[in-house]
Amino acid sequence: MPPAHPPVDTADVFALLERGRALSTPVLRAAVGRLAPPMDTVAAYHFGWIDAEGRPADGDGGKAVRPALSLLSAEAAGSAPETGVPGAVAVELVHNFSLLHDDLMDGDEQRRHRDTVWKVHGPAQAILVGDALFALANEVLLEIGTVEAGRAARRLTTASRKLIDGQAQDISFEHRERVTVEECLEMEGNKTGALLACAVSIGAVLGGADDRTADILESYGHHLGLAFQAVDDLLGIWGDPEATGKQTWSDLRQRKKSLPVVAALAAGGPASEQLAELLAADAKSNDFDSFSEEEFATRAALIDEAGGREWTSQEARRQHTVAIEALSRVDMPEHVRAQLTALADFVVVRKR
Amino acid sequence: MPPAHPPVDTADVFALLERGRALSTPVLRAAVGRLAPPMDTVAAYHFGWIDAEGRPADGDGGKAVRPALSLLSAEAAGSAPETGVPGAVAVELVHNFSLLHDDLMDGDEQRRHRDTVWKVHGPAQAILVGDALFALANEVLLEIGTVEAGRAARRLTTASRKLIDGQAQDISFEHRERVTVEECLEMEGNKTGALLACAVSIGAVLGGADDRTADILESYGHHLGLAFQAVDDLLGIWGDPEATGKQTWSDLRQRKKSLPVVAALAAGGPASEQLAELLAADAKSNDFDSFSEEEFATRAALIDEAGGREWTSQEARRQHTVAIEALSRVDMPEHVRAQLTALADFVVVRKR
C-alpha cells in the first residue's frame, strides 16, 4: 500500500520497538516464571522462548507494538519510560491470553511460523495457560498497590471486556451470511482497538495522568488499532506467508468476514454479486477444506475487483489520520509526539 | 458423616444462604446482563436462569455458600452486609468462570442436574463466556474506584491464580500413577481453599478491615475450603446422584485422584494393594468408559475397606476444627462468629 504521507524512518521505529522489547521482556519473563508447572513451560513455548521440546529458542515473539506504545505513553505524561513497564507487561499478557484462546476457538494451527499451543500441548493447556496469563496481567498491576495502578487495572479490565466482546462478534459473523461494514468496524474496534487504546493510556495513567489525557491517548490508540486491523485484514488475504507466518489466503480459509470481504459485498456491481454467490455456496459446501489455491485466488480477485481491497487501504489511511489528529489535543513532549506519529506511520505500511 | 460437634441449626444456615442469594443475585444478574449477545444468554443458561431453549427457568444456581460468607465477612469488620455484595458477586463470577472452563477441560457433561455449557452451546462459547465472567469479576470491584476495592481486587487476583494452579495440578494428577496425600491437599487448598478464603476476607476488606484481620479470615476460609472439598470428595464417590446432580461414582469415572483414593493408596494393606493393582490396570484400559456400575462399586468398596473413606471424613473434621480456631483470633460481633461457625458446621454435614 503506498503511504499518502511522508515516508517513515524505519530505523527509528525499529529502535522504539526494540526498546519496548528490551525493557518489558525481562519483567514479562519473570511474571511468566511465577506460573506453576507445566503452565510456565507452555507459556514459554507460546512466547517463543523455548521450542516444542523445551529447548531454548529465540523465536518470533510478535511485533511488540503494544509495549513500545506503553513506554511512550508514560513519556507522554512526563514520566520515565520505565514507569510504563508494568503496563506494557500487563497489556502483553492480556494480548497473549486472547491469542491462546482465540487460536483454539478458531482452530488456527499456526502462529508466528510455529504450531499453536493447543496443537502442541492440547486444548486443556491452551485454556488453562490463557486463564493464567489473564490473571497474571491483573496481578502485575495490582501488586503495585497505588491508586494509579488501580486506575490502570480498571482501564485494562474495560479493554479486556471489549476484546472478549469483539471475539464473540467475530465468531457470530462466521455463522452469518451478511455482515455490514459498520458491524465489522465495531467488531474490530473491540477486538483490536480497545487493547491498543489501553496500551497507549496505561503508561500515562501509571505516571499519574488525569482521565482527560488518558482518554485522548486512548482515542489515538483506538483509531491506530482500527488502522492496524485494516492492514491485518489486507495481509490476511494478500499477505506474503513468508512474512506473516500464516497460511496463504488465511482469512479466506477461515471464511472470516473481514473488512475487504464485507466492503466488497456492500459495493454492489457484477464482481460483488458474483462474490456473494460464491461465498453463499461456500457456506453450504461440505468440501470447503479441500479447496485448491486457485479457488481461493478466484475469491481474492473478486474481492479486489469489487473494490474491497482499495476501500480497506483507504480505511487504514482514514483511521491513521484520525489517530494523528487526536495527538494534537494533548500536551506532550514534542519528541514523544513525533515518535507516536512514526509508530502510526509504521503500522499502515508494515508487511507483517 | 456423623458430626463430632453439636448439631447445626439448619434453619439458621438456610436463612444465611438465602440472604446471600437474595442480596447478591440481582447485582450478579445486572453484571451478567452487560455481556454482549450471545454471551449474556449462555451465561444465563449456566447460572440456571434460563433453559437450553432460552425460556426462563428457576434452576439450581448452586449452594451459594460463598455469597453468604462474603456478607458475613463485611459484618465481621463491623460493616453492613450490603458492603460485601460486590465482593460476593466478584467471587461468584470467578467461581463460575472456573466451572465453565473446568467442565470443558475435564469433559464433564453434567452440572447442577443439567447439561454443561460446552455440551449445549459448544466449546468456543464455554471458553469465551468463562473469559467474560472472569473479566467482569474484576470490573465489578474496580469500578468502585476506592483503595479498599483495589485491595479486594488484588486478593481476588491472588485467589484466582491459585485456583488456576490447582486446576493445573488436578489435570497433571490424572496422568500420574501415584499422588501423595500432601500433594492432593495442596491441590485442593489451591482449587477450593483459595477462593473460599477470598470470599471470607473480601467483604471485610471492602469494609476497611486491616490486612491482619483479612488474613485471619482467609485462614478460616482456607481450612473451611479444605473441609468443604473433603466432603465433596466423599460425595464424588458415595454421594446420592439425586442430591448432587452428578453421575454415580462421578469422580471414579473421571479417574480423579481425590482424597479418599490417595489416602486409600497410601494406607497399605491388602485392600490398598488390590486397589492399586486395579487402578493401574484401569489407567491402561481401552474400554474404561464402558465399565459397569458393579466395576465402579468394587473400586469404591476397596477404597472404603482400605480406610480412605474414614480418613477423609476425619480430615473434614480436622480442617473444620482448625477453621473454627482461626475465628477466635479476630474480634467480631458475637452473632457473626456464631453464624460463621454454623456455616462451617453445615459444610461438613451437607449431602450435596
Tab-separated table of N, CA, C and O in Angstrom, chain A residues 31 34-39 97 101-102 104-105 123-125 127-129 131-132 134-136 138-140 142-145 147 150 153-154 157-158 160-161 164-165 167-169 171-172, chain B residues 31 34-39 97 101-102 104-105 123-125 127-129 131-132 134-136 138-140 142-145 147 150 153-154 157-158 160-161 164-165 167-169 171-172:
chain	number	residue	atom	x	y	z
A	31	ALA	N	7.396	-12.603	35.315
A	31	ALA	CA	5.988	-12.824	35.661
A	31	ALA	C	5.545	-14.223	35.233
A	31	ALA	O	4.937	-14.972	36.012
A	34	ARG	N	6.471	-17.186	37.336
A	34	ARG	CA	5.730	-17.458	38.579
A	34	ARG	C	4.688	-18.550	38.407
A	34	ARG	O	4.129	-19.041	39.399
A	35	LEU	N	4.335	-18.870	37.158
A	35	LEU	CA	3.278	-19.865	36.928
A	35	LEU	C	3.739	-21.245	37.379
A	35	LEU	O	4.902	-21.616	37.210
A	36	ALA	N	2.803	-22.012	37.936
A	36	ALA	CA	3.112	-23.380	38.354
A	36	ALA	C	3.353	-24.250	37.115
A	36	ALA	O	2.719	-24.045	36.083
A	37	PRO	N	4.284	-25.227	37.215
A	37	PRO	CA	4.480	-26.167	36.111
A	37	PRO	C	3.190	-26.951	35.846
A	37	PRO	O	2.449	-27.207	36.808
A	38	PRO	N	2.879	-27.373	34.628
A	38	PRO	CA	3.660	-27.136	33.414
A	38	PRO	C	3.270	-25.845	32.711
A	38	PRO	O	3.687	-25.618	31.581
A	39	MET	N	2.492	-24.970	33.389
A	39	MET	CA	1.997	-23.776	32.708
A	39	MET	C	3.128	-22.830	32.313
A	39	MET	O	3.050	-22.164	31.275
A	97	PHE	N	-3.046	-13.880	26.280
A	97	PHE	CA	-4.194	-14.668	26.761
A	97	PHE	C	-5.217	-14.797	25.634
A	97	PHE	O	-5.708	-15.894	25.348
A	101	HIS	N	-6.514	-18.332	23.550
A	101	HIS	CA	-7.911	-18.787	23.499
A	101	HIS	C	-8.496	-18.659	22.089
A	101	HIS	O	-9.205	-19.558	21.640
A	102	ASP	N	-8.183	-17.568	21.389
A	102	ASP	CA	-8.748	-17.386	20.046
A	102	ASP	C	-8.242	-18.458	19.085
A	102	ASP	O	-9.010	-18.976	18.267
A	104	LEU	N	-7.475	-21.443	19.724
A	104	LEU	CA	-8.205	-22.681	19.999
A	104	LEU	C	-9.642	-22.585	19.469
A	104	LEU	O	-10.121	-23.481	18.770
A	105	MET	N	-10.325	-21.478	19.795
A	105	MET	CA	-11.718	-21.318	19.338
A	105	MET	C	-11.821	-21.319	17.823
A	105	MET	O	-12.759	-21.868	17.256
A	123	PRO	N	-5.760	-28.831	23.976
A	123	PRO	CA	-6.724	-27.764	24.267
A	123	PRO	C	-6.774	-27.371	25.744
A	123	PRO	O	-6.891	-26.182	26.065
A	124	ALA	N	-6.665	-28.342	26.665
A	124	ALA	CA	-6.781	-28.012	28.088
A	124	ALA	C	-5.686	-27.032	28.509
A	124	ALA	O	-5.942	-26.059	29.216
A	125	GLN	N	-4.444	-27.261	28.049
A	125	GLN	CA	-3.356	-26.359	28.409
A	125	GLN	C	-3.547	-24.982	27.784
A	125	GLN	O	-3.182	-23.959	28.378
A	127	ILE	N	-6.396	-23.496	27.246
A	127	ILE	CA	-7.402	-22.804	28.064
A	127	ILE	C	-6.762	-22.330	29.369
A	127	ILE	O	-6.847	-21.164	29.758
A	128	LEU	N	-6.087	-23.270	30.033
A	128	LEU	CA	-5.546	-23.027	31.368
A	128	LEU	C	-4.473	-21.947	31.365
A	128	LEU	O	-4.479	-21.045	32.214
A	129	VAL	N	-3.544	-22.027	30.429
A	129	VAL	CA	-2.449	-21.055	30.396
A	129	VAL	C	-2.981	-19.689	29.976
A	129	VAL	O	-2.530	-18.651	30.492
A	131	ASP	N	-5.960	-18.557	30.786
A	131	ASP	CA	-6.530	-18.069	32.048
A	131	ASP	C	-5.437	-17.522	32.972
A	131	ASP	O	-5.594	-16.468	33.591
A	132	ALA	N	-4.344	-18.265	33.066
A	132	ALA	CA	-3.247	-17.875	33.965
A	132	ALA	C	-2.622	-16.550	33.528
A	132	ALA	O	-2.320	-15.692	34.374
A	134	PHE	N	-4.097	-14.172	31.889
A	134	PHE	CA	-5.091	-13.124	32.153
A	134	PHE	C	-5.027	-12.720	33.639
A	134	PHE	O	-5.004	-11.524	33.974
A	135	ALA	N	-4.975	-13.709	34.515
A	135	ALA	CA	-4.901	-13.423	35.955
A	135	ALA	C	-3.600	-12.688	36.288
A	135	ALA	O	-3.587	-11.725	37.062
A	136	LEU	N	-2.514	-13.142	35.672
A	136	LEU	CA	-1.198	-12.550	35.905
A	136	LEU	C	-1.176	-11.073	35.505
A	136	LEU	O	-0.506	-10.255	36.145
A	138	ASN	N	-3.543	-8.860	35.751
A	138	ASN	CA	-4.082	-8.060	36.845
A	138	ASN	C	-3.136	-8.033	38.034
A	138	ASN	O	-2.980	-7.024	38.698
A	139	GLU	N	-2.507	-9.184	38.284
A	139	GLU	CA	-1.586	-9.268	39.418
A	139	GLU	C	-0.433	-8.285	39.267
A	139	GLU	O	-0.075	-7.581	40.219
A	140	VAL	N	0.145	-8.244	38.073
A	140	VAL	CA	1.289	-7.367	37.801
A	140	VAL	C	0.940	-5.901	38.095
A	140	VAL	O	1.768	-5.146	38.616
A	142	LEU	N	-1.899	-4.820	40.047
A	142	LEU	CA	-2.472	-4.575	41.367
A	142	LEU	C	-1.445	-4.720	42.487
A	142	LEU	O	-1.586	-4.125	43.547
A	143	GLU	N	-0.385	-5.509	42.237
A	143	GLU	CA	0.621	-5.663	43.298
A	143	GLU	C	1.423	-4.375	43.495
A	143	GLU	O	2.107	-4.235	44.507
A	144	ILE	N	1.326	-3.429	42.577
A	144	ILE	CA	1.972	-2.125	42.765
A	144	ILE	C	1.331	-1.414	43.969
A	144	ILE	O	2.016	-0.754	44.738
A	145	GLY	N	0.003	-1.582	44.078
A	145	GLY	CA	-0.680	-1.120	45.290
A	145	GLY	C	-1.029	0.357	45.347
A	145	GLY	O	-1.524	0.832	46.363
A	147	VAL	N	-2.990	4.025	43.940
A	147	VAL	CA	-4.255	4.433	43.331
A	147	VAL	C	-4.139	4.418	41.803
A	147	VAL	O	-5.052	3.977	41.096
A	150	GLY	N	-4.498	0.991	40.450
A	150	GLY	CA	-5.903	0.597	40.460
A	150	GLY	C	-6.638	1.162	39.251
A	150	GLY	O	-7.434	0.466	38.616
A	153	ALA	N	-5.535	-0.770	36.228
A	153	ALA	CA	-6.168	-2.098	36.191
A	153	ALA	C	-7.611	-1.982	35.710
A	153	ALA	O	-8.102	-2.833	34.965
A	154	ARG	N	-8.290	-0.911	36.124
A	154	ARG	CA	-9.670	-0.739	35.686
A	154	ARG	C	-9.749	-0.530	34.179
A	154	ARG	O	-10.593	-1.113	33.488
A	157	THR	N	-9.174	-3.797	32.470
A	157	THR	CA	-10.342	-4.670	32.557
A	157	THR	C	-11.402	-4.273	31.537
A	157	THR	O	-11.999	-5.126	30.880
A	158	THR	N	-11.626	-2.964	31.399
A	158	THR	CA	-12.584	-2.475	30.400
A	158	THR	C	-12.147	-2.921	28.998
A	158	THR	O	-12.960	-3.406	28.201
A	160	SER	N	-10.226	-5.451	28.261
A	160	SER	CA	-10.324	-6.914	28.155
A	160	SER	C	-11.760	-7.329	27.840
A	160	SER	O	-11.999	-8.245	27.053
A	161	ARG	N	-12.715	-6.655	28.493
A	161	ARG	CA	-14.118	-6.980	28.233
A	161	ARG	C	-14.479	-6.691	26.777
A	161	ARG	O	-15.184	-7.473	26.137
A	164	ILE	N	-13.078	-9.357	24.500
A	164	ILE	CA	-13.885	-10.580	24.533
A	164	ILE	C	-15.192	-10.373	23.750
A	164	ILE	O	-15.619	-11.246	22.999
A	165	ASP	N	-15.809	-9.192	23.903
A	165	ASP	CA	-16.993	-8.863	23.093
A	165	ASP	C	-16.655	-8.985	21.605
A	165	ASP	O	-17.443	-9.518	20.816
A	167	GLN	N	-14.335	-10.773	20.127
A	167	GLN	CA	-14.180	-12.172	19.712
A	167	GLN	C	-15.557	-12.835	19.579
A	167	GLN	O	-15.776	-13.614	18.639
A	168	ALA	N	-16.484	-12.500	20.485
A	168	ALA	CA	-17.847	-13.047	20.389
A	168	ALA	C	-18.495	-12.607	19.081
A	168	ALA	O	-19.138	-13.411	18.382
A	169	GLN	N	-18.335	-11.335	18.718
A	169	GLN	CA	-18.898	-10.835	17.457
A	169	GLN	C	-18.248	-11.528	16.264
A	169	GLN	O	-18.925	-11.955	15.331
A	171	ILE	N	-16.864	-14.468	16.063
A	171	ILE	CA	-17.365	-15.846	15.933
A	171	ILE	C	-18.776	-15.848	15.340
A	171	ILE	O	-19.085	-16.626	14.446
A	172	SER	N	-19.624	-14.940	15.829
A	172	SER	CA	-21.020	-14.935	15.353
A	172	SER	C	-21.079	-14.564	13.865
A	172	SER	O	-21.936	-15.064	13.137
B	31	ALA	N	-24.845	-7.565	36.328
B	31	ALA	CA	-23.482	-7.632	35.783
B	31	ALA	C	-23.454	-8.533	34.547
B	31	ALA	O	-22.916	-8.158	33.503
B	34	ARG	N	-24.652	-7.197	31.260
B	34	ARG	CA	-23.796	-6.290	30.489
B	34	ARG	C	-23.082	-6.999	29.344
B	34	ARG	O	-22.500	-6.347	28.474
B	35	LEU	N	-23.035	-8.328	29.387
B	35	LEU	CA	-22.281	-9.066	28.367
B	35	LEU	C	-22.964	-8.941	27.006
B	35	LEU	O	-24.191	-8.929	26.914
B	36	ALA	N	-22.150	-8.859	25.954
B	36	ALA	CA	-22.682	-8.781	24.593
B	36	ALA	C	-23.328	-10.116	24.224
B	36	ALA	O	-22.859	-11.174	24.649
B	37	PRO	N	-24.429	-10.100	23.449
B	37	PRO	CA	-25.016	-11.347	22.955
B	37	PRO	C	-24.012	-12.098	22.088
B	37	PRO	O	-23.219	-11.434	21.406
B	38	PRO	N	-24.010	-13.429	22.052
B	38	PRO	CA	-24.911	-14.304	22.793
B	38	PRO	C	-24.360	-14.691	24.169
B	38	PRO	O	-24.892	-15.580	24.816
B	39	MET	N	-23.294	-13.994	24.620
B	39	MET	CA	-22.660	-14.412	25.880
B	39	MET	C	-23.601	-14.240	27.075
B	39	MET	O	-23.556	-15.033	28.021
B	97	PHE	N	-16.628	-18.753	36.332
B	97	PHE	CA	-15.627	-18.793	35.255
B	97	PHE	C	-14.861	-20.113	35.330
B	97	PHE	O	-14.682	-20.804	34.326
B	101	HIS	N	-14.785	-23.342	32.490
B	101	HIS	CA	-13.558	-23.840	31.856
B	101	HIS	C	-13.211	-25.252	32.331
B	101	HIS	O	-12.806	-26.092	31.515
B	102	ASP	N	-13.364	-25.522	33.624
B	102	ASP	CA	-13.007	-26.847	34.142
B	102	ASP	C	-13.903	-27.930	33.533
B	102	ASP	O	-13.432	-29.025	33.202
B	104	LEU	N	-15.215	-28.020	30.668
B	104	LEU	CA	-14.744	-28.279	29.303
B	104	LEU	C	-13.434	-29.070	29.334
B	104	LEU	O	-13.294	-30.092	28.658
B	105	MET	N	-12.474	-28.620	30.152
B	105	MET	CA	-11.177	-29.311	30.224
B	105	MET	C	-11.334	-30.753	30.698
B	105	MET	O	-10.656	-31.645	30.213
B	123	PRO	N	-17.819	-25.753	22.699
B	123	PRO	CA	-16.599	-25.392	23.428
B	123	PRO	C	-16.224	-23.915	23.318
B	123	PRO	O	-15.786	-23.318	24.307
B	124	ALA	N	-16.389	-23.309	22.133
B	124	ALA	CA	-15.966	-21.913	21.965
B	124	ALA	C	-16.728	-21.004	22.926
B	124	ALA	O	-16.142	-20.121	23.568
B	125	GLN	N	-18.036	-21.222	23.052
B	125	GLN	CA	-18.820	-20.376	23.964
B	125	GLN	C	-18.425	-20.619	25.416
B	125	GLN	O	-18.441	-19.690	26.230
B	127	ILE	N	-15.443	-21.356	26.516
B	127	ILE	CA	-14.188	-20.621	26.724
B	127	ILE	C	-14.478	-19.127	26.850
B	127	ILE	O	-14.064	-18.460	27.801
B	128	LEU	N	-15.214	-18.624	25.868
B	128	LEU	CA	-15.456	-17.185	25.747
B	128	LEU	C	-16.241	-16.639	26.942
B	128	LEU	O	-15.895	-15.591	27.504
B	129	VAL	N	-17.309	-17.317	27.327
B	129	VAL	CA	-18.147	-16.822	28.425
B	129	VAL	C	-17.400	-16.946	29.752
B	129	VAL	O	-17.519	-16.082	30.618
B	131	ASP	N	-14.145	-16.556	30.044
B	131	ASP	CA	-13.271	-15.371	29.999
B	131	ASP	C	-14.043	-14.108	30.388
B	131	ASP	O	-13.542	-13.267	31.147
B	132	ALA	N	-15.254	-13.991	29.852
B	132	ALA	CA	-16.059	-12.783	30.095
B	132	ALA	C	-16.422	-12.665	31.583
B	132	ALA	O	-16.377	-11.577	32.154
B	134	PHE	N	-14.743	-13.858	34.081
B	134	PHE	CA	-13.505	-13.546	34.803
B	134	PHE	C	-13.220	-12.038	34.715
B	134	PHE	O	-12.920	-11.378	35.723
B	135	ALA	N	-13.348	-11.481	33.512
B	135	ALA	CA	-13.119	-10.049	33.326
B	135	ALA	C	-14.143	-9.234	34.119
B	135	ALA	O	-13.810	-8.239	34.772
B	136	LEU	N	-15.390	-9.677	34.076
B	136	LEU	CA	-16.485	-8.996	34.770
B	136	LEU	C	-16.229	-8.947	36.279
B	136	LEU	O	-16.573	-7.965	36.951
B	138	ASN	N	-13.407	-8.638	37.871
B	138	ASN	CA	-12.530	-7.514	38.181
B	138	ASN	C	-13.228	-6.183	37.976
B	138	ASN	O	-13.029	-5.235	38.732
B	139	GLU	N	-14.054	-6.120	36.931
B	139	GLU	CA	-14.766	-4.879	36.632
B	139	GLU	C	-15.671	-4.477	37.793
B	139	GLU	O	-15.699	-3.305	38.198
B	140	VAL	N	-16.416	-5.452	38.318
B	140	VAL	CA	-17.361	-5.193	39.411
B	140	VAL	C	-16.641	-4.585	40.620
B	140	VAL	O	-17.163	-3.702	41.295
B	142	LEU	N	-13.339	-3.120	40.523
B	142	LEU	CA	-12.516	-1.950	40.230
B	142	LEU	C	-13.343	-0.716	39.907
B	142	LEU	O	-12.890	0.411	40.097
B	143	GLU	N	-14.585	-0.906	39.439
B	143	GLU	CA	-15.395	0.268	39.120
B	143	GLU	C	-15.844	1.003	40.391
B	143	GLU	O	-16.303	2.137	40.308
B	144	ILE	N	-15.687	0.383	41.551
B	144	ILE	CA	-15.980	1.078	42.805
B	144	ILE	C	-14.999	2.235	42.980
B	144	ILE	O	-15.360	3.314	43.443
B	145	GLY	N	-13.745	1.980	42.573
B	145	GLY	CA	-12.771	3.078	42.499
B	145	GLY	C	-12.104	3.475	43.811
B	145	GLY	O	-11.343	4.442	43.832
B	147	VAL	N	-9.621	2.729	47.354
B	147	VAL	CA	-8.408	1.990	47.719
B	147	VAL	C	-8.792	0.587	48.212
B	147	VAL	O	-8.129	-0.401	47.877
B	150	GLY	N	-9.464	-1.716	45.407
B	150	GLY	CA	-8.205	-2.135	44.798
B	150	GLY	C	-7.568	-3.271	45.596
B	150	GLY	O	-7.067	-4.246	45.015
B	153	ALA	N	-9.573	-6.375	44.944
B	153	ALA	CA	-9.273	-6.925	43.614
B	153	ALA	C	-7.947	-7.675	43.639
B	153	ALA	O	-7.800	-8.725	43.006
B	154	ARG	N	-6.993	-7.141	44.399
B	154	ARG	CA	-5.700	-7.810	44.470
B	154	ARG	C	-5.832	-9.175	45.140
B	154	ARG	O	-5.266	-10.173	44.683
B	157	THR	N	-7.421	-11.559	42.745
B	157	THR	CA	-6.485	-11.991	41.699
B	157	THR	C	-5.548	-13.074	42.231
B	157	THR	O	-5.279	-14.066	41.543
B	158	THR	N	-5.056	-12.886	43.449
B	158	THR	CA	-4.197	-13.902	44.071
B	158	THR	C	-4.959	-15.230	44.175
B	158	THR	O	-4.421	-16.296	43.848
B	160	SER	N	-7.488	-16.200	42.365
B	160	SER	CA	-7.744	-16.731	41.022
B	160	SER	C	-6.519	-17.468	40.490
B	160	SER	O	-6.631	-18.517	39.859
B	161	ARG	N	-5.345	-16.891	40.761
B	161	ARG	CA	-4.114	-17.541	40.321
B	161	ARG	C	-3.943	-18.897	40.993
B	161	ARG	O	-3.550	-19.874	40.351
B	164	ILE	N	-6.279	-21.449	39.465
B	164	ILE	CA	-5.774	-21.945	38.176
B	164	ILE	C	-4.612	-22.916	38.412
B	164	ILE	O	-4.527	-23.965	37.763
B	165	ASP	N	-3.726	-22.591	39.368
B	165	ASP	CA	-2.647	-23.527	39.748
B	165	ASP	C	-3.255	-24.871	40.165
B	165	ASP	O	-2.746	-25.936	39.794
B	167	GLN	N	-6.135	-26.207	39.351
B	167	GLN	CA	-6.673	-26.950	38.202
B	167	GLN	C	-5.523	-27.576	37.404
B	167	GLN	O	-5.638	-28.718	36.940
B	168	ALA	N	-4.409	-26.856	37.276
B	168	ALA	CA	-3.235	-27.414	36.575
B	168	ALA	C	-2.739	-28.666	37.305
B	168	ALA	O	-2.417	-29.686	36.681
B	169	GLN	N	-2.676	-28.603	38.641
B	169	GLN	CA	-2.228	-29.771	39.418
B	169	GLN	C	-3.215	-30.924	39.263
B	169	GLN	O	-2.834	-32.071	39.053
B	171	ILE	N	-5.253	-31.619	36.805
B	171	ILE	CA	-5.104	-32.244	35.482
B	171	ILE	C	-3.860	-33.124	35.447
B	171	ILE	O	-3.895	-34.250	34.943
B	172	SER	N	-2.747	-32.606	35.999
B	172	SER	CA	-1.499	-33.381	35.934
B	172	SER	C	-1.611	-34.670	36.752
B	172	SER	O	-1.037	-35.691	36.392
